[in-house]
Coordinates of C-alpha atoms in Angstrom, one line a residue:
Chain Q
M142 CA 21.9 0.1 79.4
T143 CA 21.0 -0.8 75.8
A144 CA 23.4 0.2 73.0
A145 CA 22.2 2.8 70.5
P146 CA 20.9 1.3 67.3
P147 CA 23.4 1.3 64.5
S148 CA 23.2 4.1 62.0
A149 CA 21.9 3.5 58.5
R150 CA 25.3 4.3 57.0
A151 CA 27.0 1.8 59.2
V152 CA 24.5 -0.9 58.5
H153 CA 24.7 -0.3 54.7
F154 CA 28.4 -0.6 54.8
A155 CA 28.3 -3.8 56.8
L156 CA 25.7 -5.3 54.5
A157 CA 27.6 -4.2 51.3
A158 CA 31.0 -5.4 52.6
C159 CA 29.7 -8.8 53.5
V160 CA 27.7 -9.3 50.2
A161 CA 30.8 -8.1 48.2
D162 CA 33.1 -10.4 50.0
P163 CA 31.7 -13.6 51.6
R164 CA 35.0 -14.2 53.4
R165 CA 34.3 -11.1 55.5
L166 CA 30.9 -12.6 56.3
A167 CA 32.4 -15.9 57.3
R168 CA 34.9 -14.1 59.6
A169 CA 32.0 -12.2 61.2
A170 CA 30.0 -15.4 61.6
A171 CA 32.9 -17.1 63.4
Q172 CA 33.0 -14.4 66.0
P173 CA 30.6 -14.3 69.0
P174 CA 27.9 -11.6 68.4
A175 CA 29.3 -9.2 71.0
A176 CA 32.6 -9.1 69.2
R177 CA 31.2 -8.3 65.8
P178 CA 30.9 -4.8 64.4
T179 CA 27.8 -3.1 65.9
A180 CA 25.9 -3.1 62.6
L181 CA 26.3 -6.9 62.3
R182 CA 25.3 -7.9 65.9
E183 CA 21.6 -7.9 65.3
L184 CA 21.8 -9.3 61.8
D185 CA 20.8 -12.8 60.7
L186 CA 24.2 -13.7 59.1
D187 CA 22.8 -16.9 57.7
A188 CA 20.1 -14.9 55.9
L189 CA 22.8 -12.5 54.6
A190 CA 24.9 -15.5 53.4
D191 CA 21.8 -16.6 51.5
L192 CA 21.6 -13.1 49.9
T193 CA 25.2 -13.6 48.7
G194 CA 23.8 -16.7 47.0
L195 CA 21.1 -14.8 45.3
T196 CA 23.6 -12.2 44.0
E197 CA 25.9 -14.9 42.9
K198 CA 23.1 -16.6 41.0
D199 CA 22.2 -13.3 39.4
R200 CA 25.8 -13.1 38.0
H201 CA 25.2 -16.4 36.2
N202 CA 22.1 -15.2 34.3
Q203 CA 24.2 -15.0 31.2
V204 CA 24.8 -18.8 31.2
R205 CA 21.2 -19.8 31.8
G206 CA 20.7 -20.4 28.1
D207 CA 23.4 -23.1 28.2
L208 CA 22.3 -24.5 31.6
Q209 CA 18.5 -24.4 31.3
M210 CA 17.9 -27.8 32.7
T211 CA 20.4 -27.4 35.5
F212 CA 18.7 -24.2 36.6
R213 CA 15.3 -25.9 36.3
L214 CA 16.5 -28.8 38.5
L215 CA 18.0 -26.4 41.0
G216 CA 14.8 -24.5 41.2
L217 CA 12.6 -27.6 41.6
T218 CA 14.8 -29.1 44.3
G219 CA 15.3 -25.8 46.1
Q220 CA 19.1 -25.9 45.8
E221 CA 19.8 -22.7 43.9
I222 CA 20.5 -20.4 46.8
E223 CA 22.4 -23.1 48.6
L224 CA 24.6 -23.9 45.6
F225 CA 25.4 -20.3 44.8
R226 CA 25.9 -19.3 48.4
D227 CA 28.5 -22.1 48.8
Y228 CA 30.1 -21.1 45.5
A229 CA 30.3 -17.4 46.2
P230 CA 33.7 -17.3 47.9
V231 CA 35.2 -19.5 45.1
S232 CA 33.6 -17.3 42.5
L233 CA 35.0 -14.2 44.1
Q234 CA 38.5 -15.6 43.6
R235 CA 37.7 -16.5 40.0
R236 CA 36.4 -13.1 39.3
A237 CA 39.5 -11.6 40.7
R238 CA 41.4 -13.6 38.0
R239 CA 38.9 -12.2 35.4
L240 CA 37.4 -15.6 34.6
I241 CA 34.1 -14.1 33.8
S242 CA 33.3 -15.1 30.2
P243 CA 30.2 -17.4 29.9
A244 CA 32.4 -20.4 29.2
E245 CA 34.6 -19.6 32.2
R246 CA 31.6 -19.2 34.5
I247 CA 30.3 -22.6 33.5
D248 CA 33.8 -24.1 33.9
G249 CA 34.0 -22.7 37.4
L250 CA 30.6 -24.1 38.4
V251 CA 31.4 -27.5 37.0
E252 CA 34.7 -27.6 38.8
F253 CA 33.1 -26.5 42.1
T254 CA 30.2 -29.0 42.0
E255 CA 32.7 -31.9 41.6
T256 CA 33.6 -31.4 45.2
W257 CA 30.4 -29.8 46.4
A258 CA 28.3 -32.8 45.4
G259 CA 30.1 -35.3 47.6
S260 CA 27.9 -38.3 47.9
D261 CA 24.6 -36.4 48.4
P262 CA 22.1 -37.8 45.9
Q263 CA 20.4 -34.5 45.1
R264 CA 23.7 -32.7 44.6
C265 CA 25.1 -35.5 42.5
L266 CA 22.1 -35.1 40.2
V267 CA 22.9 -31.4 39.8
R268 CA 26.6 -32.3 39.2
D269 CA 25.7 -34.9 36.5
L270 CA 23.3 -32.6 34.7
L271 CA 25.7 -29.7 34.9
R272 CA 28.5 -31.8 33.4
Y273 CA 26.2 -32.8 30.6
E274 CA 25.0 -29.3 29.7
H275 CA 28.6 -28.1 30.1
T276 CA 29.8 -30.6 27.6
V277 CA 27.0 -29.8 25.2
A278 CA 27.8 -26.1 25.5
A279 CA 31.5 -26.7 25.0
F280 CA 30.9 -28.8 21.9
R281 CA 28.6 -26.1 20.5
R282 CA 31.2 -23.5 21.0
D283 CA 34.0 -25.6 19.5
T284 CA 34.0 -24.6 15.9
T285 CA 37.0 -26.8 15.0
L286 CA 36.1 -28.9 12.0
L287 CA 36.6 -32.5 12.7
A288 CA 38.2 -34.6 10.1
D289 CA 36.0 -37.1 8.4
A290 CA 36.5 -40.6 9.8
D291 CA 37.1 -43.7 7.9
V292 CA 34.0 -45.8 7.3
P293 CA 33.9 -48.2 10.3
R294 CA 35.1 -51.6 9.4
A295 CA 36.4 -54.7 11.0
L296 CA 39.5 -54.1 13.2
E297 CA 42.5 -56.4 12.9
P298 CA 45.3 -56.9 15.5
D299 CA 47.5 -54.4 13.6
S300 CA 44.8 -51.8 13.2
V301 CA 45.6 -48.5 15.0
P302 CA 42.5 -47.4 16.8
T303 CA 42.1 -43.6 16.8
K304 CA 39.5 -41.5 18.7
H305 CA 36.6 -40.5 16.6
G306 CA 35.6 -36.9 17.0
S307 CA 35.6 -35.3 20.5
A308 CA 34.7 -37.5 23.4
V309 CA 34.2 -36.7 27.1
T310 CA 33.8 -39.7 29.4
V311 CA 32.1 -39.3 32.8
E312 CA 30.9 -41.4 35.6
A313 CA 27.3 -40.5 36.5
T314 CA 24.5 -41.4 38.9
C315 CA 21.9 -41.0 36.2
D316 CA 21.3 -40.7 32.5
P317 CA 21.1 -37.0 31.9
L318 CA 19.0 -37.4 28.8
Q319 CA 16.4 -39.2 30.9
V320 CA 16.6 -36.4 33.5
V321 CA 16.1 -33.8 30.8
N322 CA 13.0 -35.6 29.5
V323 CA 11.6 -35.6 33.0
L324 CA 12.4 -31.9 33.5
R325 CA 10.8 -30.9 30.2
S326 CA 7.4 -31.8 31.5
R327 CA 5.2 -28.8 32.6
T328 CA 5.0 -30.3 36.0
P329 CA 8.0 -32.5 36.4
D330 CA 7.7 -35.6 38.6
L331 CA 11.2 -35.9 39.9
S332 CA 10.5 -39.4 41.3
R333 CA 10.6 -40.6 37.7
I334 CA 14.3 -39.9 37.5
E335 CA 16.1 -43.2 37.4
R336 CA 19.3 -43.4 39.5
R337 CA 22.0 -45.9 38.9
P338 CA 25.8 -45.7 38.5
Q339 CA 26.8 -45.6 34.8
V340 CA 29.7 -44.6 32.6
L341 CA 28.8 -42.2 29.8
V342 CA 30.6 -41.0 26.8
Y343 CA 29.5 -37.6 25.3
L344 CA 30.6 -37.8 21.7
R345 CA 30.8 -35.1 19.1
I346 CA 31.4 -36.6 15.7
P347 CA 32.4 -35.0 12.4
S348 CA 28.8 -34.6 11.2
A349 CA 28.5 -32.3 14.2
R350 CA 26.0 -34.7 15.8
F351 CA 26.0 -35.1 19.5
R352 CA 25.5 -38.4 21.1
V353 CA 25.4 -39.8 24.6
L354 CA 26.5 -43.4 24.9
E355 CA 26.6 -45.7 27.9
V356 CA 29.6 -47.9 28.0
E357 CA 30.9 -50.6 30.3
S358 CA 33.3 -49.2 33.0
G359 CA 36.2 -51.1 31.3
A360 CA 35.7 -48.9 28.2
L361 CA 37.3 -46.0 30.2
A362 CA 40.6 -47.8 30.2
L363 CA 40.3 -48.8 26.6
L364 CA 39.6 -45.3 25.5
A365 CA 42.3 -43.8 27.7
A366 CA 44.9 -46.1 26.2
V367 CA 44.2 -45.0 22.6
D368 CA 47.1 -42.8 21.5
D369 CA 46.6 -42.8 17.8
M370 CA 49.9 -44.6 17.3
S371 CA 49.7 -48.1 18.9
D372 CA 48.0 -50.9 17.2
V373 CA 45.6 -53.3 19.0
R374 CA 48.4 -55.8 19.8
E375 CA 50.5 -53.1 21.4
L376 CA 47.5 -51.8 23.3
T377 CA 46.8 -55.4 24.6
Q378 CA 50.3 -55.7 25.9
R379 CA 50.1 -52.3 27.6
L380 CA 46.6 -53.0 29.1
L381 CA 46.9 -56.6 30.1
G382 CA 50.7 -57.3 29.9
D383 CA 50.1 -60.2 27.6
D384 CA 49.5 -59.8 23.8
R385 CA 48.2 -63.3 23.6
L386 CA 44.9 -61.9 24.8
V387 CA 44.7 -59.7 21.7
Q388 CA 41.5 -61.3 20.5
A389 CA 39.6 -60.3 23.6
V390 CA 40.9 -56.7 23.4
L391 CA 40.2 -56.6 19.7
T392 CA 36.6 -57.6 20.4
A393 CA 36.3 -54.8 23.0
Y394 CA 37.7 -52.2 20.6
Q395 CA 35.4 -53.4 17.8
A396 CA 32.5 -52.8 20.1
L397 CA 33.7 -49.2 20.6
A398 CA 34.2 -48.8 16.9
D399 CA 30.6 -50.0 16.3
L400 CA 29.4 -47.3 18.7
G401 CA 31.4 -44.7 16.8
L402 CA 33.9 -44.0 19.6
V403 CA 37.0 -45.2 17.7
T404 CA 37.9 -45.7 14.1
T405 CA 41.1 -46.8 12.5
N406 CA 43.7 -45.1 10.3
R407 CA 45.6 -48.2 9.1
T408 CA 44.3 -50.8 6.9
P409 CA 45.5 -54.4 7.3
P410 CA 48.4 -55.3 5.0
S411 CA 47.0 -56.2 1.6
C412 CA 47.8 -59.7 0.1
G413 CA 50.3 -59.8 -2.7
Chain U
M132 CA 12.5 5.8 16.8
Q133 CA 9.5 4.9 18.8
Q134 CA 8.4 6.9 21.9
L135 CA 6.3 5.9 24.8
T136 CA 3.5 8.3 25.6
L137 CA 1.5 7.6 28.7
K138 CA -1.5 9.5 30.0
R139 CA -3.5 9.0 33.1
G140 CA -7.0 7.6 32.3
E141 CA -5.9 5.8 29.2
P142 CA -5.6 2.0 29.0
V143 CA -2.6 0.7 30.9
A144 CA 0.5 0.1 28.8
V145 CA 2.1 -3.4 29.2
G146 CA 5.7 -4.0 28.6
L147 CA 8.6 -6.4 29.0
A148 CA 11.9 -6.0 30.8
N149 CA 14.6 -6.4 28.2
G150 CA 16.1 -9.8 28.0
P151 CA 16.5 -12.9 25.7
I152 CA 12.7 -13.5 25.5
V153 CA 11.9 -10.0 24.1
R154 CA 12.8 -10.2 20.4
P155 CA 11.3 -13.7 19.9
F156 CA 8.1 -12.6 21.6
L157 CA 7.8 -9.4 19.6
E158 CA 8.1 -11.4 16.4
W159 CA 5.5 -13.8 17.6
S160 CA 3.0 -11.2 18.8
P161 CA 4.1 -7.7 17.7
S162 CA 1.1 -5.8 18.9
R163 CA 0.8 -7.2 22.4
V164 CA 3.7 -5.3 23.9
D165 CA 3.6 -1.5 24.3
Y166 CA 7.2 -1.0 25.4
V167 CA 10.4 -2.6 26.5
E168 CA 11.9 -1.5 29.8
V169 CA 15.7 -1.2 29.4
P170 CA 18.0 -0.7 32.4
Y171 CA 20.6 2.0 32.1
E172 CA 23.2 -0.6 33.2
Q173 CA 22.5 -2.7 30.1
L174 CA 22.9 0.3 27.9
R175 CA 26.2 1.1 29.5
F176 CA 27.4 -2.5 29.0
D177 CA 26.1 -2.8 25.5
P178 CA 25.1 0.5 23.8
T179 CA 23.6 -1.4 20.9
T180 CA 20.8 -2.5 23.2
I181 CA 19.1 0.8 22.3
D182 CA 18.5 -0.6 18.8
I183 CA 15.3 -2.2 20.1
Q184 CA 13.9 1.3 20.1
A185 CA 13.5 1.0 16.3
Q186 CA 10.9 -1.7 17.0
V187 CA 9.2 -0.7 20.2
P188 CA 9.3 2.3 22.6
V189 CA 11.7 2.2 25.5
L190 CA 11.1 2.9 29.2
L191 CA 14.2 3.6 31.2
H192 CA 15.0 1.7 34.4
C193 CA 18.0 2.2 36.7
S194 CA 19.8 0.5 39.6
S195 CA 22.8 2.8 39.8
M196 CA 21.6 5.9 41.7
S197 CA 21.7 4.3 45.1
I198 CA 18.8 6.5 46.2
A199 CA 18.7 5.2 49.7
G200 CA 22.4 5.1 50.1
F201 CA 25.1 7.5 51.4
V202 CA 27.3 7.4 48.3
L203 CA 25.9 9.1 45.2
P204 CA 26.9 7.9 41.8
A205 CA 29.7 9.5 39.8
E206 CA 28.9 12.6 37.7
K207 CA 29.8 10.6 34.6
T208 CA 27.1 8.0 35.5
L209 CA 24.5 10.7 36.0
D210 CA 25.5 12.4 32.7
Q211 CA 25.1 9.0 30.9
I212 CA 21.7 8.4 32.5
A213 CA 20.6 11.9 31.4
G214 CA 21.8 11.1 27.9
H215 CA 19.7 8.0 27.8
V216 CA 16.7 9.9 29.1
A217 CA 17.0 12.3 26.2
C218 CA 17.6 9.5 23.7
T219 CA 14.8 7.2 24.8
R220 CA 12.3 10.0 25.6
T221 CA 11.3 7.9 28.6
P222 CA 8.4 9.3 30.5
W223 CA 10.2 8.6 33.8
I224 CA 13.1 6.8 35.4
G225 CA 12.3 3.9 37.5
E226 CA 14.9 3.5 40.3
H227 CA 15.2 1.2 43.2
L228 CA 14.5 2.4 46.7
A229 CA 17.7 0.7 47.8
F230 CA 21.4 1.2 47.8
I231 CA 24.1 -0.3 45.6
S232 CA 27.2 1.3 47.1
A233 CA 28.3 2.1 50.6
D234 CA 31.3 3.6 52.4
A235 CA 32.7 3.0 55.8
L236 CA 32.4 5.5 58.6
D237 CA 35.5 7.4 59.5
G238 CA 36.9 6.1 62.8
G239 CA 35.1 2.9 62.5
D240 CA 36.7 -0.5 63.0
A241 CA 37.1 -1.0 59.3
V242 CA 37.9 2.2 57.5
E243 CA 37.9 1.3 53.8
G244 CA 36.9 2.7 50.5
T245 CA 33.6 2.6 48.9
V246 CA 32.0 -0.9 48.3
E247 CA 30.3 -1.2 45.0
L248 CA 27.7 -4.0 44.5
T249 CA 26.2 -5.3 41.3
Y250 CA 22.8 -5.9 43.0
T251 CA 20.7 -3.4 44.9
V252 CA 20.1 -4.1 48.6
C253 CA 17.2 -3.2 50.8
P254 CA 18.2 -0.3 53.1
Q255 CA 17.7 0.3 56.8
L256 CA 14.1 1.2 57.2
S257 CA 14.4 4.2 59.3
E258 CA 13.8 7.9 59.5
E259 CA 17.5 8.5 58.9
T260 CA 17.2 6.7 55.5
V261 CA 14.0 8.5 54.6
Q262 CA 15.9 11.8 55.2
R263 CA 18.7 10.5 53.1
V264 CA 16.4 9.6 50.2
D265 CA 14.9 13.1 50.4
Q266 CA 18.3 14.6 50.2
N267 CA 19.4 12.4 47.4
L268 CA 16.2 13.0 45.4
K269 CA 16.6 16.8 45.8
S270 CA 20.1 16.6 44.3
L271 CA 19.2 14.1 41.6
R272 CA 16.0 15.5 40.3
S273 CA 17.6 18.6 38.9
R274 CA 19.7 16.4 36.6
F275 CA 16.8 15.0 34.6
D276 CA 13.9 16.3 32.6
V277 CA 11.6 13.5 33.7
P278 CA 10.6 12.4 37.2
I279 CA 12.3 9.6 39.1
I280 CA 9.9 7.0 40.6
L281 CA 10.9 4.6 43.3
E282 CA 10.6 0.9 43.4
N283 CA 10.1 -1.0 46.7
S284 CA 12.9 -3.5 47.5
P285 CA 12.3 -7.1 48.3
Q286 CA 13.1 -7.6 52.0
Y287 CA 14.7 -10.9 52.8
F288 CA 15.5 -10.4 56.5
P289 CA 15.2 -7.7 59.2
I290 CA 17.7 -4.9 58.7
P291 CA 19.4 -3.8 61.9
G292 CA 18.4 -0.4 63.2
S293 CA 15.1 -0.4 61.3
T294 CA 12.3 1.5 63.1
L295 CA 9.7 1.2 60.3
T296 CA 8.1 -1.7 58.5
M297 CA 8.4 -1.8 54.7
P298 CA 4.8 -0.4 54.2
E299 CA 5.5 2.4 56.7
F300 CA 8.9 3.1 55.0
V301 CA 7.6 3.3 51.5
A302 CA 4.6 5.4 52.5
T303 CA 6.8 7.8 54.5
V304 CA 9.2 8.1 51.6
A305 CA 6.4 8.8 49.1
K306 CA 4.9 11.5 51.4
Q307 CA 8.0 13.1 52.8
C308 CA 9.9 13.1 49.5
D309 CA 6.8 13.8 47.3
V310 CA 7.8 11.0 45.0
D311 CA 5.7 8.6 42.9
L312 CA 6.1 4.9 43.1
L313 CA 6.9 1.8 41.1
L314 CA 5.1 -1.0 42.9
D315 CA 6.9 -4.3 42.4
I316 CA 4.1 -6.7 43.3
T317 CA 6.4 -9.6 43.6
H318 CA 8.9 -7.8 45.8
W319 CA 5.9 -7.0 48.0
L320 CA 4.9 -10.6 48.2
I321 CA 8.5 -11.6 49.1
T322 CA 8.7 -8.9 51.8
A323 CA 5.3 -9.9 53.2
G324 CA 6.3 -13.6 53.2
N325 CA 9.6 -13.1 54.8
M326 CA 8.5 -10.4 57.4
R327 CA 5.2 -12.2 58.2
L328 CA 3.0 -9.4 56.9
D329 CA -0.4 -9.7 55.3
S330 CA 0.5 -8.9 51.7
A331 CA -2.9 -7.3 50.7
E332 CA -3.5 -5.4 54.0
S333 CA 0.0 -4.1 54.1
A334 CA -0.1 -3.0 50.4
E335 CA -3.4 -1.2 51.0
A336 CA -1.5 1.0 53.6
L337 CA 0.5 2.4 50.7
P338 CA -0.4 5.6 48.8
L339 CA -1.5 3.5 45.9
E340 CA -2.7 6.6 44.0
R341 CA 1.0 7.4 43.6
V342 CA 1.8 4.2 41.8
R343 CA 2.7 5.0 38.2
E344 CA 4.2 1.7 37.2
V345 CA 3.9 -1.9 38.4
H346 CA 6.4 -4.7 38.1
L347 CA 5.5 -8.4 38.0
S348 CA 8.0 -11.3 38.1
G349 CA 8.4 -14.8 39.6
L350 CA 9.5 -15.8 43.0
S351 CA 10.8 -18.9 44.7
H352 CA 10.9 -20.3 48.2
Q353 CA 14.4 -21.7 49.1
S354 CA 16.4 -22.1 52.2
G355 CA 13.4 -21.1 54.3
R356 CA 12.9 -17.7 52.6
W357 CA 11.1 -16.2 49.6
W358 CA 13.4 -14.9 46.8
D359 CA 13.0 -12.8 43.7
D360 CA 13.2 -14.9 40.5
H361 CA 12.9 -13.3 37.1
A362 CA 13.2 -16.7 35.3
V363 CA 10.0 -18.4 36.5
P364 CA 6.3 -17.4 35.7
V365 CA 4.5 -14.8 37.7
P366 CA 2.5 -16.7 40.3
D367 CA -1.3 -16.4 40.7
E368 CA -0.8 -14.7 44.0
A369 CA 0.7 -11.7 42.2
F370 CA -2.2 -11.3 39.9
E371 CA -4.6 -11.7 42.8
L372 CA -2.9 -8.9 44.7
L373 CA -2.9 -6.7 41.6
E374 CA -6.6 -7.4 41.2
R375 CA -7.3 -6.5 44.9
L376 CA -5.4 -3.2 44.6
A377 CA -6.7 -2.4 41.1
P378 CA -9.6 -0.1 42.2
R379 CA -7.1 2.3 43.8
L380 CA -4.3 1.9 41.4
Q381 CA -3.8 4.5 38.7
A382 CA -0.8 2.8 37.2
Q383 CA 0.0 3.8 33.6
A384 CA 2.4 0.9 32.9
V385 CA 2.9 -2.7 33.9
T386 CA 6.2 -4.4 33.2
F387 CA 6.7 -8.2 33.2
E388 CA 10.3 -8.9 34.4
Y389 CA 11.4 -12.1 32.7
N390 CA 14.8 -10.8 31.9
W391 CA 16.7 -13.7 33.5
A392 CA 14.8 -16.3 31.5
P393 CA 16.4 -17.6 28.3
S394 CA 13.0 -18.5 27.1
I395 CA 9.4 -18.6 28.2
P396 CA 6.4 -20.2 26.4
H397 CA 4.8 -17.5 24.3
T398 CA 1.3 -18.6 25.1
V399 CA 1.9 -18.3 28.8
L400 CA 3.2 -14.8 28.5
A401 CA 0.4 -13.8 26.1
H402 CA -2.1 -15.1 28.6
Q403 CA -0.5 -13.1 31.4
I404 CA -0.4 -9.9 29.4
D405 CA -4.1 -10.2 28.5
R406 CA -4.9 -11.0 32.2
V407 CA -3.2 -7.8 33.3
R408 CA -5.1 -5.7 30.7
D409 CA -8.4 -7.3 32.0
V410 CA -7.6 -6.7 35.6
L411 CA -6.7 -3.0 35.0
S412 CA -9.3 -2.2 32.4

C-alpha cells in the first residue's frame, strides 16, 4: 500500500523550516528517508540545501558593491551556491547575534572562507580575493585620519621604526591585483591567473592611497616586532638574540622603509 | 509625482527593477526607461525609496502576500501595501505565485509557530494549492483598488506531492482564479532546464493572452542546476523565448531585473532595452 501524498501545507512547512534553519535540514539528511517527516521523504535534500545557498547569497546582495570581483570569480568558477550553502549554518548563528551590517557580513564571510578554503586551489583563490576586497572595503570605511609620516630617510641603529599608516599582511596563493585584471575582461580567461605563494602587505598610507606590496616572508616577523618604542638595536636583540647582527636587521628595516611600510619617529643624536 | 499609465495596444513600457544601477542609468539615458519597479519590501525597509517617483513612474511589486501559502500576511502588512498602491498609483501589484511563510500542522511531528522566510519559495504544484491561491486571492483582492497579477516561480527541484507540471499549474491558476500573469521568462527557462521541459513548447501551453507584465533577468548554472541571478546579463535564450512568444503576448510592461547588480555597462542595458522594444513592437 502506498502512502498518501503529503499535503501542500505540510510540504510548505517542511520546505520553509529547512530553508530557514539549515541545521534542521542537516538533521533530516542524516536520517534514513523512511524516518523523515512525510513531506521530506520524497524531497531531494541536496537540492534543498542548494536552495539555502541561493537564499544565503541573496542576503549578501548588499555587499556586492564591495565584493564585485569575488562574486564575479564565484560565478565564473561555479562556486557561489556551494560557498553560500556551506556558509548558511554559520551565517544563521551570526544573524542570531545581529551581525548583519554590511561590514559584519563581509567579516563573517572572510572568517568562514579561512577554514572553508583548506588547500583547494579554487577555494584558495576565492579566499585570497575576498581578503583583498575585504581589506579595501575596510580601509575605505575607516575614516580615521592618519598622521603624516616623516619623510623617509636613512635609518640608524637607534632609530625607532614605527608602522606607517594601516597595514594588513596576508599570505596568498596569487596576486589579487593580477586576478582582478583578469576578471575585468569581458570574457575572462581564468587560465591567465598566476598562482604562486606570496606574502602581501595591503597598506593604507596618510595620503589615503592604497597599495599592495609583495614582501619576503621574513618581513612578517620584522613588521610584527615593530612596537613603536624599540629601536633597531633592541629589535635585533629580540628577533635574533644578538645585537651584533644589527646591520643586517637595519638593512631589512631600511628596505621596508623604502617601500613605505615603516618610518621613524626618532632622529639620530645630533653632533655637538 | 510621476504616474504609470498603461493601455493595451500601446507600445510596451520598459522598466527596471529598483537597485543600485537605476539612478546612474537614468542619468545616462533618461528617456529610455518608462518606469521603475519597486518592491513593497524595499519601501518598508527604506521609505525614502519612494523618492524615485519624482523622477520616474513606479510600478509596485511584492513578495509578502504568500499567495500560494497557508499563512496570510498580517493586517498591518496589507494596509501598508494598500497605502503604497495609493501613493504610487501603480496599475497593478505583481506578486509571486509562491509562499514566503508557512505554519506547522497541528498534531504533526513538529508543532511550531509560523516560519517566515526572506525569499519566496515555489509551492507544491497541486489542485490543493490552486484552491488555496483562489481562496487567498478572493480575500486579498478586496483590499486593493488595482488587480494582483501573479508571477511564475523558478522551480529548482520537484516538490513532493505535486500532481501538476509548472505549465499546468500556472495555466490552471490563471483559469480557475481568473487572474492575469506576470511571466518571468528567466524563471521559465530555469524551470524548464531543471525539470527537463522544452521551454518554448511549455510556455506556449500558457494562457499568454493573460500576461500583462514580463520579467527578464540573468541565470546561472551551478551545482548541477539552473539558478536565478539578477546580477548577470539576460541571456540570449531569454530574448529568443520572448521573441517566439511575442505574437501571442499582449504584455504592457517588461521589467529588467538587475537589482542585485552593483553596476552594469550602460551600453549593454541600453541595447537590451532597445531589443525588447523591437521584439514587442
